[in-house]
């Protein structure tokens, strides 16, 4: 069964009051998020960022009121597809996608079949923009993550890199891209694929320790995998100098949940923690997020905020032009060109954001300074430094 989640914050965003005499046109969007299941930590952060964006947008003008219906896809592709079908049949003007390329892929295919614009900040597979799906848009991509990790590795020049990668679509894409690119640059690279169902990473860590003898472990996987890999490494203590990972690793939530595992671990991110936001929109986002949820913004919530603002603005432009019920929203999405807390957002002919780039952050006693690239660093890289 589909579990529909109109969270308290969603209802708050959907019932903003307006000044007397103002006429607001209600526009409903649909969203599927992994609020439960293996990807729930990221899904909940995405949902929070989306709710803040709707509150900020609705309070910024009185002509349009954006509402959202959220369905929990339970971190499962089939349930994400069913969610999109339900949201579309209920009249959603567009769909905000969930997390994980293997989930977003079939869900966005369904949205395209139903003629609904679909936007995501949680799926990086290159294949997603190679399908000819004209209704698909995303604000991040594999290339941006790969550049961030490569930059760090080139700075420290390790004697070997061991890549431990889930065989799921997006993690393996990033892993193979790094393997090829780093090898061309003269680094010794060993790739260790693993089935997403495994939970015991000690055999892989033993190979890293006894065979690879690398200086860096790079993890291309998801939150539960990171925890298992680092726990195994903490027991076996391979002679590495750093543990690095990709998305949803350098977040305050990971440190608060696993303080014994995260110290000195490095991951992709946009902002340091505590948050330092320089642009006006980012400061507004951070303030409202703190007001609504009592905590600082983070990686996944920032992605969700930006994608929701982009969609909301395109919906409003299309409604103003009287084209919302035709192909107007699709056309307005293609005209997007705006700054954001993530940098400039534009979409190319396949719906990708070519401007996407990020930095690397390192866990330090509950803080996460940016340590690479040097021009964006807010702290010095601790290297060698591992969680044990």
GROMACS .gro file of N, CA, C and O in nm, residues 151-269:
model
  476
  151UNK      N    1   3.987   1.629  -0.738
  151UNK     CA    2   4.065   1.744  -0.693
  151UNK      C    3   4.136   1.717  -0.562
  151UNK      O    4   4.254   1.749  -0.546
  152UNK      N    5   4.064   1.655  -0.468
  152UNK     CA    6   4.125   1.622  -0.340
  152UNK      C    7   4.240   1.523  -0.358
  152UNK      O    8   4.349   1.541  -0.301
  153UNK      N    9   4.219   1.420  -0.436
  153UNK     CA   10   4.321   1.317  -0.455
  153UNK      C   11   4.445   1.375  -0.524
  153UNK      O   12   4.559   1.344  -0.488
  154UNK      N   13   4.423   1.463  -0.619
  154UNK     CA   14   4.537   1.525  -0.686
  154UNK      C   15   4.615   1.614  -0.591
  154UNK      O   16   4.737   1.630  -0.605
  155UNK      N   17   4.546   1.675  -0.493
  155UNK     CA   18   4.614   1.761  -0.397
  155UNK      C   19   4.704   1.680  -0.303
  155UNK      O   20   4.817   1.722  -0.274
  156UNK      N   21   4.656   1.564  -0.255
  156UNK     CA   22   4.734   1.488  -0.156
  156UNK      C   23   4.829   1.387  -0.220
  156UNK      O   24   4.920   1.339  -0.155
  157UNK      N   25   4.805   1.352  -0.348
  157UNK     CA   26   4.894   1.261  -0.422
  157UNK      C   27   4.923   1.131  -0.345
  157UNK      O   28   5.039   1.100  -0.311
  158UNK      N   29   4.821   1.051  -0.318
  158UNK     CA   30   4.841   0.928  -0.240
  158UNK      C   31   4.911   0.819  -0.321
  158UNK      O   32   4.906   0.817  -0.444
  159UNK      N   33   4.975   0.728  -0.249
  159UNK     CA   34   5.037   0.611  -0.312
  159UNK      C   35   4.933   0.501  -0.321
  159UNK      O   36   4.937   0.401  -0.251
  160UNK      N   37   4.837   0.521  -0.407
  160UNK     CA   38   4.734   0.421  -0.429
  160UNK      C   39   4.600   0.458  -0.368
  160UNK      O   40   4.592   0.518  -0.259
  161UNK      N   41   4.493   0.424  -0.441
  161UNK     CA   42   4.356   0.449  -0.397
  161UNK      C   43   4.277   0.319  -0.411
  161UNK      O   44   4.277   0.256  -0.517
  162UNK      N   45   4.210   0.279  -0.304
  162UNK     CA   46   4.119   0.164  -0.308
  162UNK      C   47   3.977   0.216  -0.312
  162UNK      O   48   3.933   0.288  -0.221
  163UNK      N   49   3.904   0.183  -0.419
  163UNK     CA   50   3.765   0.227  -0.434
  163UNK      C   51   3.673   0.111  -0.395
  163UNK      O   52   3.679   0.003  -0.455
  164UNK      N   53   3.591   0.133  -0.293
  164UNK     CA   54   3.493   0.033  -0.249
  164UNK      C   55   3.357   0.084  -0.294
  164UNK      O   56   3.310   0.188  -0.245
  165UNK      N   57   3.294   0.012  -0.387
  165UNK     CA   58   3.176   0.068  -0.454
  165UNK      C   59   3.060  -0.030  -0.459
  165UNK      O   60   3.077  -0.148  -0.495
  166UNK      N   61   2.941   0.021  -0.426
  166UNK     CA   62   2.818  -0.055  -0.446
  166UNK      C   63   2.795  -0.076  -0.594
  166UNK      O   64   2.826   0.010  -0.677
  167UNK      N   65   2.738  -0.190  -0.629
  167UNK     CA   66   2.709  -0.217  -0.770
  167UNK      C   67   2.580  -0.148  -0.817
  167UNK      O   68   2.542  -0.165  -0.933
  168UNK      N   69   2.516  -0.072  -0.730
  168UNK     CA   70   2.403   0.009  -0.775
  168UNK      C   71   2.449   0.110  -0.879
  168UNK      O   72   2.567   0.146  -0.884
  169UNK      N   73   2.355   0.155  -0.961
  169UNK     CA   74   2.388   0.231  -1.081
  169UNK      C   75   2.476   0.353  -1.055
  169UNK      O   76   2.585   0.366  -1.112
  170UNK      N   77   2.430   0.446  -0.972
  170UNK     CA   78   2.505   0.570  -0.952
  170UNK      C   79   2.639   0.548  -0.882
  170UNK      O   80   2.741   0.604  -0.926
  171UNK      N   81   2.646   0.470  -0.774
  171UNK     CA   82   2.777   0.449  -0.712
  171UNK      C   83   2.880   0.384  -0.805
  171UNK      O   84   2.997   0.422  -0.806
  172UNK      N   85   2.835   0.288  -0.887
  172UNK     CA   86   2.929   0.223  -0.978
  172UNK      C   87   2.972   0.317  -1.090
  172UNK      O   88   3.087   0.314  -1.136
  173UNK      N   89   2.881   0.402  -1.136
  173UNK     CA   90   2.917   0.501  -1.238
  173UNK      C   91   3.028   0.592  -1.187
  173UNK      O   92   3.129   0.615  -1.256
  174UNK      N   93   3.013   0.644  -1.066
  174UNK     CA   94   3.115   0.731  -1.008
  174UNK      C   95   3.245   0.655  -0.988
  174UNK      O   96   3.353   0.706  -1.018
  175UNK      N   97   3.235   0.532  -0.939
  175UNK     CA   98   3.355   0.452  -0.911
  175UNK      C   99   3.434   0.425  -1.039
  175UNK      O  100   3.556   0.442  -1.042
  176UNK      N  101   3.366   0.383  -1.144
  176UNK     CA  102   3.436   0.352  -1.269
  176UNK      C  103   3.493   0.478  -1.334
  176UNK      O  104   3.602   0.474  -1.393
  177UNK      N  105   3.420   0.588  -1.323
  177UNK     CA  106   3.472   0.713  -1.377
  177UNK      C  107   3.599   0.755  -1.308
  177UNK      O  108   3.697   0.797  -1.372
  178UNK      N  109   3.602   0.742  -1.173
  178UNK     CA  110   3.722   0.778  -1.098
  178UNK      C  111   3.836   0.680  -1.126
  178UNK      O  112   3.951   0.721  -1.139
  179UNK      N  113   3.802   0.552  -1.134
  179UNK     CA  114   3.905   0.452  -1.163
  179UNK      C  115   3.976   0.485  -1.294
  179UNK      O  116   4.100   0.485  -1.300
  180UNK      N  117   3.900   0.515  -1.397
  180UNK     CA  118   3.958   0.544  -1.528
  180UNK      C  119   4.037   0.675  -1.527
  180UNK      O  120   4.150   0.682  -1.575
  181UNK      N  121   3.976   0.779  -1.471
  181UNK     CA  122   4.040   0.910  -1.472
  181UNK      C  123   4.168   0.913  -1.389
  181UNK      O  124   4.270   0.967  -1.432
  182UNK      N  125   4.164   0.855  -1.269
  182UNK     CA  126   4.281   0.857  -1.182
  182UNK      C  127   4.394   0.771  -1.239
  182UNK      O  128   4.512   0.805  -1.227
  183UNK      N  129   4.357   0.659  -1.302
  183UNK     CA  130   4.459   0.574  -1.364
  183UNK      C  131   4.531   0.649  -1.476
  183UNK      O  132   4.653   0.639  -1.491
  184UNK      N  133   4.456   0.726  -1.554
  184UNK     CA  134   4.516   0.804  -1.662
  184UNK      C  135   4.612   0.910  -1.609
  184UNK      O  136   4.708   0.950  -1.678
  185UNK      N  137   4.588   0.954  -1.485
  185UNK     CA  138   4.674   1.056  -1.424
  185UNK      C  139   4.790   0.995  -1.348
  185UNK      O  140   4.865   1.066  -1.282
  186UNK      N  141   4.804   0.862  -1.356
  186UNK     CA  142   4.920   0.797  -1.298
  186UNK      C  143   4.902   0.739  -1.159
  186UNK      O  144   4.998   0.690  -1.099
  187UNK      N  145   4.780   0.742  -1.105
  187UNK     CA  146   4.757   0.686  -0.973
  187UNK      C  147   4.730   0.535  -0.982
  187UNK      O  148   4.665   0.488  -1.076
  188UNK      N  149   4.775   0.462  -0.883
  188UNK     CA  150   4.742   0.320  -0.872
  188UNK      C  151   4.603   0.309  -0.810
  188UNK      O  152   4.579   0.358  -0.699
  189UNK      N  153   4.511   0.245  -0.881
  189UNK     CA  154   4.371   0.238  -0.836
  189UNK      C  155   4.325   0.093  -0.838
  189UNK      O  156   4.347   0.021  -0.936
  190UNK      N  157   4.258   0.050  -0.732
  190UNK     CA  158   4.199  -0.084  -0.726
  190UNK      C  159   4.051  -0.069  -0.691
  190UNK      O  160   4.016  -0.003  -0.593
  191UNK      N  161   3.966  -0.129  -0.773
  191UNK     CA  162   3.821  -0.120  -0.753
  191UNK      C  163   3.770  -0.249  -0.689
  191UNK      O  164   3.798  -0.359  -0.737
  192UNK      N  165   3.693  -0.232  -0.582
  192UNK     CA  166   3.631  -0.344  -0.512
  192UNK      C  167   3.479  -0.328  -0.517
  192UNK      O  168   3.421  -0.259  -0.431
  193UNK      N  169   3.410  -0.387  -0.614
  193UNK     CA  170   3.263  -0.379  -0.618
  193UNK      C  171   3.203  -0.467  -0.508
  193UNK      O  172   3.259  -0.571  -0.471
  194UNK      N  173   3.087  -0.426  -0.457
  194UNK     CA  174   3.018  -0.513  -0.361
  194UNK      C  175   2.868  -0.510  -0.388
  194UNK      O  176   2.813  -0.410  -0.434
  195UNK      N  177   2.804  -0.621  -0.359
  195UNK     CA  178   2.660  -0.632  -0.372
  195UNK      C  179   2.594  -0.549  -0.263
  195UNK      O  180   2.634  -0.557  -0.145
  196UNK      N  181   2.491  -0.469  -0.296
  196UNK     CA  182   2.428  -0.384  -0.194
  196UNK      C  183   2.367  -0.462  -0.077
  196UNK      O  184   2.341  -0.403   0.028
  197UNK      N  185   2.348  -0.592  -0.094
  197UNK     CA  186   2.286  -0.671   0.013
  197UNK      C  187   2.385  -0.709   0.123
  197UNK      O  188   2.343  -0.749   0.232
  198UNK      N  189   2.516  -0.699   0.097
  198UNK     CA  190   2.611  -0.744   0.199
  198UNK      C  191   2.621  -0.643   0.313
  198UNK      O  192   2.600  -0.524   0.295
  199UNK      N  193   2.653  -0.697   0.430
  199UNK     CA  194   2.670  -0.611   0.548
  199UNK      C  195   2.806  -0.630   0.614
  199UNK      O  196   2.844  -0.549   0.699
  200UNK      N  197   2.878  -0.735   0.576
  200UNK     CA  198   3.010  -0.761   0.634
  200UNK      C  199   3.117  -0.718   0.534
  200UNK      O  200   3.140  -0.784   0.432
  201UNK      N  201   3.184  -0.608   0.565
  201UNK     CA  202   3.284  -0.553   0.475
  201UNK      C  203   3.427  -0.593   0.513
  201UNK      O  204   3.523  -0.547   0.451
  202UNK      N  205   3.442  -0.679   0.612
  202UNK     CA  206   3.578  -0.715   0.656
  202UNK      C  207   3.659  -0.786   0.547
  202UNK      O  208   3.780  -0.759   0.534
  203UNK      N  209   3.599  -0.876   0.465
  203UNK     CA  210   3.680  -0.936   0.358
  203UNK      C  211   3.737  -0.832   0.260
  203UNK      O  212   3.852  -0.845   0.217
  204UNK      N  213   3.659  -0.730   0.226
  204UNK     CA  214   3.709  -0.626   0.136
  204UNK      C  215   3.818  -0.544   0.204
  204UNK      O  216   3.923  -0.514   0.144
  205UNK      N  217   3.796  -0.508   0.329
  205UNK     CA  218   3.897  -0.430   0.401
  205UNK      C  219   4.027  -0.510   0.417
  205UNK      O  220   4.137  -0.454   0.409
  206UNK      N  221   4.016  -0.641   0.433
  206UNK     CA  222   4.136  -0.724   0.440
  206UNK      C  223   4.215  -0.718   0.311
  206UNK      O  224   4.338  -0.715   0.311
  207UNK      N  225   4.144  -0.717   0.197
  207UNK     CA  226   4.212  -0.705   0.067
  207UNK      C  227   4.284  -0.570   0.057
  207UNK      O  228   4.396  -0.562   0.007
  208UNK      N  229   4.217  -0.465   0.103
  208UNK     CA  230   4.279  -0.332   0.101
  208UNK      C  231   4.405  -0.333   0.187
  208UNK      O  232   4.509  -0.279   0.148
  209UNK      N  233   4.397  -0.397   0.302
  209UNK     CA  234   4.508  -0.399   0.398
  209UNK      C  235   4.625  -0.484   0.349
  209UNK      O  236   4.742  -0.440   0.357
  210UNK      N  237   4.596  -0.603   0.297
  210UNK     CA  238   4.702  -0.699   0.267
  210UNK      C  239   4.750  -0.696   0.122
  210UNK      O  240   4.865  -0.729   0.094
  211UNK      N  241   4.659  -0.656   0.029
  211UNK     CA  242   4.694  -0.660  -0.112
  211UNK      C  243   4.715  -0.520  -0.171
  211UNK      O  244   4.817  -0.493  -0.233
  212UNK      N  245   4.617  -0.434  -0.152
  212UNK     CA  246   4.625  -0.301  -0.214
  212UNK      C  247   4.734  -0.215  -0.152
  212UNK      O  248   4.811  -0.149  -0.222
  213UNK      N  249   4.735  -0.212  -0.018
  213UNK     CA  250   4.827  -0.126   0.057
  213UNK      C  251   4.816   0.019   0.010
  213UNK      O  252   4.915   0.090  -0.007
  214UNK      N  253   4.691   0.061  -0.012
  214UNK     CA  254   4.665   0.197  -0.059
  214UNK      C  255   4.668   0.297   0.056
  214UNK      O  256   4.658   0.259   0.173
  215UNK      N  257   4.678   0.423   0.022
  215UNK     CA  258   4.679   0.528   0.123
  215UNK      C  259   4.542   0.592   0.143
  215UNK      O  260   4.519   0.660   0.243
  216UNK      N  261   4.451   0.572   0.045
  216UNK     CA  262   4.317   0.629   0.057
  216UNK      C  263   4.213   0.521   0.024
  216UNK      O  264   4.228   0.447  -0.072
  217UNK      N  265   4.112   0.513   0.108
  217UNK     CA  266   3.991   0.436   0.076
  217UNK      C  267   3.886   0.536   0.029
  217UNK      O  268   3.854   0.631   0.101
  218UNK      N  269   3.834   0.516  -0.092
  218UNK     CA  270   3.722   0.597  -0.138
  218UNK      C  271   3.597   0.510  -0.144
  218UNK      O  272   3.597   0.404  -0.207
  219UNK      N  273   3.489   0.555  -0.079
  219UNK     CA  274   3.363   0.481  -0.074
  219UNK      C  275   3.262   0.544  -0.169
  219UNK      O  276   3.229   0.662  -0.156
  220UNK      N  277   3.214   0.467  -0.262
  220UNK     CA  278   3.109   0.513  -0.353
  220UNK      C  279   2.986   0.428  -0.322
  220UNK      O  280   2.969   0.318  -0.376
  221UNK      N  281   2.902   0.480  -0.233
  221UNK     CA  282   2.791   0.399  -0.182
  221UNK      C  283   2.690   0.491  -0.113
  221UNK      O  284   2.682   0.610  -0.145
  222UNK      N  285   2.615   0.435  -0.017
  222UNK     CA  286   2.515   0.512   0.056
  222UNK      C  287   2.538   0.500   0.206
  222UNK      O  288   2.628   0.428   0.251
  223UNK      N  289   2.456   0.570   0.285
  223UNK     CA  290   2.484   0.589   0.427
  223UNK      C  291   2.509   0.459   0.504
  223UNK      O  292   2.607   0.448   0.577
  224UNK      N  293   2.420   0.360   0.489
  224UNK     CA  294   2.437   0.236   0.563
  224UNK      C  295   2.565   0.165   0.523
  224UNK      O  296   2.631   0.100   0.606
  225UNK      N  297   2.601   0.175   0.395
  225UNK     CA  298   2.726   0.113   0.348
  225UNK      C  299   2.847   0.182   0.411
  225UNK      O  300   2.943   0.116   0.453
  226UNK      N  301   2.844   0.316   0.416
  226UNK     CA  302   2.955   0.389   0.477
  226UNK      C  303   2.981   0.340   0.619
  226UNK      O  304   3.095   0.318   0.660
  227UNK      N  305   2.872   0.325   0.693
  227UNK     CA  306   2.884   0.283   0.833
  227UNK      C  307   2.948   0.145   0.841
  227UNK      O  308   3.040   0.121   0.922
  228UNK      N  309   2.903   0.052   0.757
  228UNK     CA  310   2.960  -0.082   0.758
  228UNK      C  311   3.106  -0.086   0.718
  228UNK      O  312   3.187  -0.158   0.778
  229UNK      N  313   3.142  -0.009   0.616
  229UNK     CA  314   3.281  -0.005   0.568
  229UNK      C  315   3.373   0.052   0.676
  229UNK      O  316   3.480  -0.003   0.706
  230UNK      N  317   3.334   0.165   0.735
  230UNK     CA  318   3.419   0.230   0.835
  230UNK      C  319   3.431   0.144   0.961
  230UNK      O  320   3.538   0.135   1.021
  231UNK      N  321   3.320   0.078   0.999
  231UNK     CA  322   3.327  -0.012   1.116
  231UNK      C  323   3.427  -0.124   1.092
  231UNK      O  324   3.507  -0.159   1.180
  232UNK      N  325   3.424  -0.183   0.972
  232UNK     CA  326   3.517  -0.290   0.940
  232UNK      C  327   3.661  -0.238   0.940
  232UNK      O  328   3.753  -0.304   0.990
  233UNK      N  329   3.681  -0.119   0.884
  233UNK     CA  330   3.815  -0.060   0.881
  233UNK      C  331   3.865  -0.028   1.021
  233UNK      O  332   3.985  -0.043   1.052
  234UNK      N  333   3.774   0.013   1.108
  234UNK     CA  334   3.814   0.047   1.244
  234UNK      C  335   3.861  -0.077   1.320
  234UNK      O  336   3.949  -0.069   1.407
  235UNK      N  337   3.804  -0.192   1.286
  235UNK     CA  338   3.845  -0.317   1.349
  235UNK      C  339   3.979  -0.366   1.293
  235UNK      O  340   4.071  -0.403   1.366
  236UNK      N  341   3.992  -0.364   1.160
  236UNK     CA  342   4.109  -0.423   1.095
  236UNK      C  343   4.225  -0.326   1.077
  236UNK      O  344   4.338  -0.367   1.053
  237UNK      N  345   4.195  -0.197   1.084
  237UNK     CA  346   4.297  -0.091   1.079
  237UNK      C  347   4.396  -0.106   0.962
  237UNK      O  348   4.517  -0.124   0.982
  238UNK      N  349   4.347  -0.095   0.839
  238UNK     CA  350   4.441  -0.093   0.726
  238UNK      C  351   4.527   0.033   0.734
  238UNK      O  352   4.483   0.136   0.785
  239UNK      N  353   4.650   0.029   0.682
  239UNK     CA  354   4.742   0.143   0.696
  239UNK      C  355   4.713   0.255   0.596
  239UNK      O  356   4.802   0.299   0.523
  240UNK      N  357   4.589   0.301   0.594
  240UNK     CA  358   4.552   0.409   0.503
  240UNK      C  359   4.570   0.544   0.574
  240UNK      O  360   4.577   0.550   0.697
  241UNK      N  361   4.573   0.649   0.494
  241UNK     CA  362   4.590   0.783   0.550
  241UNK      C  363   4.462   0.866   0.552
  241UNK      O  364   4.458   0.972   0.614
  242UNK      N  365   4.359   0.820   0.479
  242UNK     CA  366   4.232   0.893   0.478
  242UNK      C  367   4.121   0.802   0.428
  242UNK      O  368   4.144   0.711   0.348
  243UNK      N  369   4.000   0.828   0.478
  243UNK     CA  370   3.879   0.764   0.427
  243UNK      C  371   3.792   0.873   0.368
  243UNK      O  372   3.759   0.972   0.435
  244UNK      N  373   3.755   0.854   0.243
  244UNK     CA  374   3.681   0.956   0.167
  244UNK      C  375   3.556   0.892   0.110
  244UNK      O  376   3.554   0.772   0.080
  245UNK      N  377   3.448   0.971   0.095
  245UNK     CA  378   3.326   0.917   0.037
  245UNK      C  379   3.252   1.022  -0.044
  245UNK      O  380   3.295   1.137  -0.053
  246UNK      N  381   3.141   0.980  -0.099
  246UNK     CA  382   3.064   1.068  -0.186
  246UNK      C  383   2.946   1.127  -0.110
  246UNK      O  384   2.956   1.167   0.005
  247UNK      N  385   2.831   1.130  -0.174
  247UNK     CA  386   2.712   1.201  -0.127
  247UNK      C  387   2.665   1.154   0.011
  247UNK      O  388   2.677   1.038   0.050
  248UNK      N  389   2.606   1.250   0.085
  248UNK     CA  390   2.542   1.225   0.215
  248UNK      C  391   2.635   1.166   0.320
  248UNK      O  392   2.592   1.092   0.408
  249UNK      N  393   2.762   1.201   0.314
  249UNK     CA  394   2.859   1.155   0.414
  249UNK      C  395   2.905   1.269   0.503
  249UNK      O  396   2.905   1.256   0.625
  250UNK      N  397   2.942   1.381   0.442
  250UNK     CA  398   2.989   1.496   0.520
  250UNK      C  399   2.870   1.580   0.565
  250UNK      O  400   2.850   1.693   0.522
  251UNK      N  401   2.789   1.522   0.655
  251UNK     CA  402   2.670   1.590   0.706
  251UNK      C  403   2.670   1.585   0.858
  251UNK      O  404   2.719   1.487   0.918
  252UNK      N  405   2.613   1.685   0.924
  252UNK     CA  406   2.607   1.682   1.071
  252UNK      C  407   2.527   1.565   1.123
  252UNK      O  408   2.553   1.514   1.232
  253UNK      N  409   2.428   1.520   1.046
  253UNK     CA  410   2.346   1.406   1.089
  253UNK      C  411   2.431   1.280   1.101
  253UNK      O  412   2.416   1.202   1.196
  254UNK      N  413   2.520   1.257   1.005
  254UNK     CA  414   2.606   1.139   1.013
  254UNK      C  415   2.696   1.145   1.136
  254UNK      O  416   2.718   1.043   1.203
  255UNK      N  417   2.745   1.263   1.169
  255UNK     CA  418   2.831   1.273   1.287
  255UNK      C  419   2.752   1.254   1.416
  255UNK      O  420   2.797   1.185   1.508
  256UNK      N  421   2.633   1.313   1.422
  256UNK     CA  422   2.553   1.300   1.544
  256UNK      C  423   2.508   1.156   1.565
  256UNK      O  424   2.497   1.110   1.679
  257UNK      N  425   2.483   1.083   1.457
  257UNK     CA  426   2.441   0.943   1.468
  257UNK      C  427   2.558   0.848   1.493
  257UNK      O  428   2.543   0.747   1.562
  258UNK      N  429   2.676   0.881   1.436
  258UNK     CA  430   2.791   0.790   1.445
  258UNK      C  431   2.919   0.866   1.479
  258UNK      O  432   3.015   0.866   1.402
  259UNK      N  433   2.924   0.930   1.595
  259UNK     CA  434   3.042   1.011   1.629
  259UNK      C  435   3.170   0.928   1.640
  259UNK      O  436   3.279   0.980   1.618
  260UNK      N  437   3.158   0.800   1.670
  260UNK     CA  438   3.275   0.714   1.685
  260UNK      C  439   3.333   0.672   1.550
  260UNK      O  440   3.444   0.619   1.544
  261UNK      N  441   3.259   0.698   1.441
  261UNK     CA  442   3.302   0.654   1.309
  261UNK      C  443   3.340   0.768   1.216
  261UNK      O  444   3.415   0.748   1.120
  262UNK      N  445   3.289   0.887   1.238
  262UNK     CA  446   3.300   0.994   1.139
  262UNK      C  447   3.422   1.084   1.154
  262UNK      O  448   3.460   1.153   1.059
  263UNK      N  449   3.486   1.086   1.270
  263UNK     CA  450   3.598   1.179   1.290
  263UNK      C  451   3.703   1.163   1.180
  263UNK      O  452   3.752   1.054   1.153
  264UNK      N  453   3.736   1.275   1.114
  264UNK     CA  454   3.838   1.284   1.008
  264UNK      C  455   3.792   1.230   0.872
  264UNK      O  456   3.867   1.240   0.774
  265UNK      N  457   3.673   1.174   0.863
  265UNK     CA  458   3.623   1.123   0.736
  265UNK      C  459   3.589   1.241   0.644
  265UNK      O  460   3.539   1.345   0.690
  266UNK      N  461   3.615   1.226   0.516
  266UNK     CA  462   3.600   1.334   0.418
  266UNK      C  463   3.490   1.298   0.319
  266UNK      O  464   3.481   1.184   0.273
  267UNK      N  465   3.404   1.395   0.285
  267UNK     CA  466   3.297   1.369   0.189
  267UNK      C  467   3.261   1.491   0.108
  267UNK      O  468   3.299   1.605   0.142
  268UNK      N  469   3.187   1.470   0.001
  268UNK     CA  470   3.144   1.580  -0.084
  268UNK      C  471   3.039   1.665  -0.012
  268UNK      O  472   2.954   1.614   0.059
  269UNK      N  473   3.045   1.796  -0.033
  269UNK     CA  474   2.949   1.885   0.030
  269UNK      C  475   2.950   2.021  -0.042
  269UNK      O  476   3.029   2.045  -0.132
   0.00000   0.00000   0.00000
